[in-house]
Short mmCIF file of C-alpha atoms and ligand atoms in Angstrom, two decimals:
data_model
loop_
_atom_site.label_atom_id
_atom_site.label_comp_id
_atom_site.label_asym_id
_atom_site.label_seq_id
_atom_site.Cartn_x
_atom_site.Cartn_y
_atom_site.Cartn_z
CA MET A 9 0.01 -0.08 -0.08
CA THR A 10 1.20 3.51 -0.70
CA ARG A 11 1.46 6.05 2.19
CA ILE A 12 -1.75 7.77 1.18
CA ALA A 13 -3.58 4.42 0.97
CA ILE A 14 -2.43 3.67 4.59
CA LYS A 15 -3.57 7.08 5.88
CA LEU A 16 -6.88 6.78 4.05
CA GLN A 17 -7.54 3.47 5.65
CA LYS A 18 -6.60 4.80 9.04
CA ILE A 19 -9.05 7.63 8.67
CA ILE A 20 -11.83 5.46 7.46
CA ASN A 21 -11.22 3.09 10.36
CA GLU A 22 -11.46 6.21 12.70
CA ILE A 23 -14.74 7.28 11.07
CA ARG A 24 -16.28 3.80 11.45
CA HIS A 25 -15.12 3.60 14.86
CA ALA A 26 -16.55 7.00 15.87
CA GLU A 27 -19.89 6.05 14.24
CA ALA A 28 -19.98 3.06 16.43
CA GLU A 29 -19.22 5.02 19.63
CA ALA A 30 -21.87 7.47 18.80
CA ARG A 31 -24.28 4.57 17.99
CA ARG A 32 -24.73 5.69 14.54
CA ALA A 33 -25.23 3.52 11.53
CA SER A 34 -22.10 2.27 9.91
CA HIS A 35 -21.32 4.30 6.73
CA SER A 36 -23.60 7.17 7.82
CA VAL A 37 -20.50 9.44 7.62
CA GLN A 38 -18.74 9.95 4.25
CA LEU A 39 -15.13 11.21 3.85
CA LEU A 40 -14.45 14.26 1.83
CA ALA A 41 -10.71 14.31 0.97
CA VAL A 42 -9.57 17.90 0.98
CA SER A 43 -6.89 18.20 -1.68
CA LYS A 44 -6.40 21.84 -1.82
CA THR A 45 -2.68 22.86 -2.53
CA LYS A 46 -1.91 19.08 -3.32
CA PRO A 47 -1.01 18.06 -6.86
CA SER A 48 -3.07 15.80 -9.14
CA ASN A 49 -0.61 12.76 -8.63
CA ILE A 50 -1.40 12.76 -4.86
CA ILE A 51 -5.20 12.75 -5.71
CA ILE A 52 -4.69 9.92 -8.05
CA GLU A 53 -2.96 7.93 -5.22
CA ALA A 54 -6.02 8.49 -3.05
CA TYR A 55 -8.34 7.65 -5.95
CA GLN A 56 -6.59 4.45 -6.66
CA ALA A 57 -6.94 3.54 -2.95
CA GLY A 58 -10.75 4.08 -3.47
CA GLN A 59 -11.52 7.69 -2.51
CA ARG A 60 -13.94 9.35 -4.93
CA HIS A 61 -15.04 12.69 -3.19
CA PHE A 62 -12.48 15.50 -3.16
CA GLY A 63 -12.79 19.05 -1.83
CA GLU A 64 -11.15 22.09 -3.07
CA SER A 65 -11.09 25.68 -1.88
CA TYR A 66 -9.33 27.72 -4.55
CA LEU A 67 -11.21 27.76 -8.00
CA GLN A 68 -8.41 28.41 -10.38
CA GLU A 69 -6.24 25.53 -8.75
CA ALA A 70 -9.22 23.23 -8.64
CA LEU A 71 -10.04 23.91 -12.41
CA LEU A 72 -6.45 22.97 -13.43
CA LYS A 73 -6.62 19.73 -11.49
CA GLN A 74 -10.07 18.79 -12.83
CA ASN A 75 -8.72 19.27 -16.29
CA GLU A 76 -5.81 17.06 -15.51
CA LEU A 77 -8.10 14.48 -13.80
CA ALA A 78 -10.99 14.61 -16.41
CA HIS A 79 -10.82 10.69 -17.04
CA TYR A 80 -11.41 9.79 -13.31
CA GLN A 81 -14.80 9.40 -11.82
CA ILE A 82 -14.36 12.01 -9.25
CA THR A 83 -17.07 14.00 -7.50
CA TRP A 84 -15.88 17.50 -6.78
CA HIS A 85 -16.93 19.61 -3.82
CA PHE A 86 -16.17 23.34 -3.59
CA ILE A 87 -15.54 24.35 0.01
CA GLY A 88 -13.81 27.68 -0.13
CA PRO A 89 -15.05 31.31 0.06
CA ILE A 90 -17.16 32.38 -2.99
CA GLN A 91 -16.95 35.64 -4.72
CA SER A 92 -19.81 36.60 -7.08
CA ASN A 93 -17.51 36.61 -10.23
CA LYS A 94 -16.67 32.96 -9.42
CA THR A 95 -20.16 31.47 -9.26
CA ARG A 96 -20.50 30.62 -12.94
CA GLN A 97 -17.42 28.31 -13.05
CA ILE A 98 -18.38 26.84 -9.67
CA ALA A 99 -21.90 26.07 -10.95
CA GLN A 100 -20.33 24.45 -14.08
CA HIS A 101 -17.62 22.27 -12.54
CA PHE A 102 -18.76 21.09 -9.16
CA SER A 103 -21.31 18.65 -7.94
CA TRP A 104 -21.42 20.18 -4.41
CA VAL A 105 -20.82 23.43 -2.77
CA HIS A 106 -20.45 23.56 0.95
CA SER A 107 -19.77 27.35 1.44
CA VAL A 108 -22.79 29.28 0.49
CA ASP A 109 -23.50 31.98 2.86
CA ARG A 110 -25.52 34.70 0.96
CA LEU A 111 -28.68 34.41 -0.85
CA LYS A 112 -27.12 36.32 -3.76
CA ILE A 113 -24.49 33.59 -4.29
CA ALA A 114 -27.17 30.95 -4.06
CA SER A 115 -29.34 32.72 -6.68
CA ARG A 116 -26.41 33.10 -9.13
CA LEU A 117 -25.36 29.38 -8.71
CA SER A 118 -29.02 28.39 -9.41
CA GLU A 119 -29.16 30.65 -12.57
CA GLN A 120 -25.70 29.64 -13.85
CA ARG A 121 -26.11 25.82 -13.23
CA PRO A 122 -26.08 24.16 -16.72
CA ARG A 123 -29.51 22.78 -17.48
CA ASP A 124 -28.01 19.44 -18.62
CA LEU A 125 -26.51 18.73 -15.16
CA PRO A 126 -28.39 17.65 -12.10
CA PRO A 127 -29.22 20.27 -9.51
CA LEU A 128 -26.16 21.66 -7.62
CA ASN A 129 -26.06 20.15 -4.13
CA VAL A 130 -25.59 23.03 -1.57
CA CYS A 131 -24.88 23.32 1.99
CA LEU A 132 -25.25 26.65 3.71
CA GLN A 133 -22.19 27.62 5.73
CA VAL A 134 -23.35 28.74 9.17
CA ASN A 135 -21.19 30.91 11.59
CA ILE A 136 -21.56 29.12 14.81
CA SER A 137 -18.65 30.89 16.56
CA GLN A 138 -20.89 34.01 16.58
CA GLU A 139 -17.98 36.31 15.47
CA PRO A 140 -19.12 39.16 13.21
CA THR A 141 -15.96 38.82 11.02
CA LYS A 142 -16.19 35.15 10.22
CA SER A 143 -18.05 34.15 7.09
CA GLY A 144 -21.29 32.28 7.33
CA VAL A 145 -24.88 32.63 7.83
CA GLN A 146 -25.90 33.77 11.52
CA LEU A 147 -27.86 31.10 13.26
CA SER A 148 -30.65 33.72 13.72
CA ASP A 149 -30.90 34.11 9.91
CA LEU A 150 -30.66 30.39 9.05
CA ALA A 151 -34.38 29.51 8.81
CA ASP A 152 -35.11 32.48 6.55
CA MET A 153 -32.02 31.59 4.27
CA ILE A 154 -33.24 28.08 4.13
CA GLU A 155 -36.75 29.24 3.09
CA HIS A 156 -35.29 31.27 0.23
CA VAL A 157 -32.59 28.91 -0.99
CA SER A 158 -35.02 25.93 -1.04
CA GLN A 159 -37.00 27.77 -3.67
CA LEU A 160 -34.15 28.08 -6.12
CA PRO A 161 -34.78 25.82 -9.11
CA ASN A 162 -31.42 24.38 -9.94
CA ILE A 163 -30.16 23.93 -6.49
CA ALA A 164 -30.71 20.99 -4.12
CA LEU A 165 -30.38 22.46 -0.67
CA ARG A 166 -28.83 19.49 1.31
CA GLY A 167 -28.05 20.88 4.70
CA VAL A 168 -25.35 22.85 6.52
CA MET A 169 -21.61 23.30 6.86
CA ALA A 170 -19.53 24.74 9.79
CA ILE A 171 -16.04 25.53 10.78
CA PRO A 172 -16.03 26.30 14.45
CA GLU A 173 -13.25 28.03 16.31
CA PRO A 174 -10.54 25.45 17.34
CA ALA A 175 -11.34 24.14 20.84
CA GLN A 176 -9.37 22.01 23.15
CA THR A 177 -11.56 19.59 25.01
CA PHE A 178 -13.95 16.98 23.38
CA ALA A 179 -16.90 18.81 25.09
CA GLN A 180 -15.88 22.04 23.77
CA GLN A 181 -15.38 20.66 20.28
CA LYS A 182 -18.95 19.15 20.29
CA GLN A 183 -20.81 22.10 21.76
CA PRO A 184 -21.16 24.29 18.43
CA TYR A 185 -22.02 21.26 16.34
CA HIS A 186 -24.72 20.28 18.91
CA VAL A 187 -26.30 23.64 18.73
CA LEU A 188 -26.35 23.71 14.91
CA TYR A 189 -27.54 20.15 14.55
CA GLN A 190 -30.46 20.83 17.00
CA ALA A 191 -31.39 24.02 15.21
CA VAL A 192 -31.63 22.25 11.89
CA GLN A 193 -33.56 19.29 13.21
CA ALA A 194 -35.99 21.78 14.80
CA LEU A 195 -36.99 23.00 11.34
CA GLY A 196 -38.41 19.48 10.56
CA LYS A 197 -37.01 19.33 6.99
CA PRO A 198 -36.07 15.84 6.00
CA GLU A 199 -34.55 16.89 2.75
CA LEU A 200 -31.75 18.64 4.85
CA ASP A 201 -29.89 15.32 5.23
CA THR A 202 -26.37 16.61 5.17
CA PHE A 203 -24.12 17.87 8.10
CA SER A 204 -20.67 18.90 6.68
CA PHE A 205 -18.98 18.98 10.22
CA GLY A 206 -15.53 18.24 11.22
CA MET A 207 -11.97 18.32 10.00
CA THR A 208 -8.62 16.69 10.92
CA GLY A 209 -8.76 18.19 14.42
CA ASP A 210 -12.24 17.52 15.53
CA LEU A 211 -13.52 14.64 13.40
CA LYS A 212 -14.74 12.48 16.42
CA ALA A 213 -16.67 15.31 18.12
CA ALA A 214 -18.30 16.17 14.74
CA ILE A 215 -19.32 12.56 14.21
CA ALA A 216 -20.76 12.35 17.87
CA GLU A 217 -22.91 15.41 16.99
CA GLY A 218 -24.38 14.29 13.70
CA ALA A 219 -21.73 14.85 10.92
CA THR A 220 -22.52 13.08 7.63
CA ILE A 221 -19.52 14.36 5.80
CA VAL A 222 -16.25 15.06 7.44
CA ARG A 223 -13.78 17.29 5.42
CA VAL A 224 -10.15 15.82 6.05
CA GLY A 225 -7.08 17.37 4.56
CA THR A 226 -4.02 17.19 6.91
CA ALA A 227 -4.46 13.72 8.35
CA LEU A 228 -4.65 12.34 4.85
CA PHE A 229 -2.23 14.41 2.66
CA GLY A 230 0.08 15.98 5.38
CA MET A 231 0.64 19.68 6.02
CA ARG A 232 -0.38 21.97 3.23
CA ASN A 233 2.18 23.27 0.78
C1 PLP B 327 -8.70 23.15 4.50
C2 PLP B 327 -10.19 22.83 4.83
C3 PLP B 327 -10.41 21.53 5.57
C4 PLP B 327 -9.44 20.62 5.87
O1 PLP B 327 -8.78 20.80 6.99
P1 PLP B 327 -7.74 19.88 7.75
O2 PLP B 327 -7.51 20.50 9.15
O3 PLP B 327 -6.49 19.99 7.04
O4 PLP B 327 -8.26 18.43 7.74
C5 PLP B 327 -11.77 21.38 5.88
N1 PLP B 327 -12.75 22.32 5.57
C6 PLP B 327 -12.47 23.46 4.97
C7 PLP B 327 -13.59 24.38 4.71
C8 PLP B 327 -11.14 23.73 4.59
O5 PLP B 327 -10.96 24.92 4.03
#
């Protein structure tokens, strides 16, 4: 096995273990491999070890790699900040977007989604650290945003994404995810089935609080270049 294959297996084992500890169904959590800053040959290594979902944060870099990897059956997720002038290419070249935090961006993605592709899967990024400078929908605005985004024709609103402030203890790591999970459940919308929670440092806590997608970069590919 290659180094990446070994790390991939280790992370998948950790995910299965965390699911069991949280008394959640096996395979209820999916691994998104965050490949930003990593070259295409590293992505191929993970692909050959079985990984199919990859996350990218920088559009130009992602488009270059998508071009190089056009013959692989990869599902691409956009997870980075989105400026208005980037929405067209994101709508054209990704299956998922985790980082939608404004109605204007969601509307543009819907308008610009090519009609021959299935609806774009979208998660709303929620600011659960309550810091005015951080990007993300405020929790108090979430219900309204969901109402509006749900009505866009070429988007499938799937759920929420969060990047909490780093926290030390397991309890502190779980707390913001708990709050957001409960807030979404309270809306009673079964179509919101995706909780994009957790990265290398807090994957276990995220799975304990309902994550269905964990976004892992460093643990899989090492420090970023
Ligand atoms: C880079 C990034 C990740 C991966 O973080 P690691 O700590 O390297 O696992 C996850 N989510 C988002 C939104 C990112 O930008």
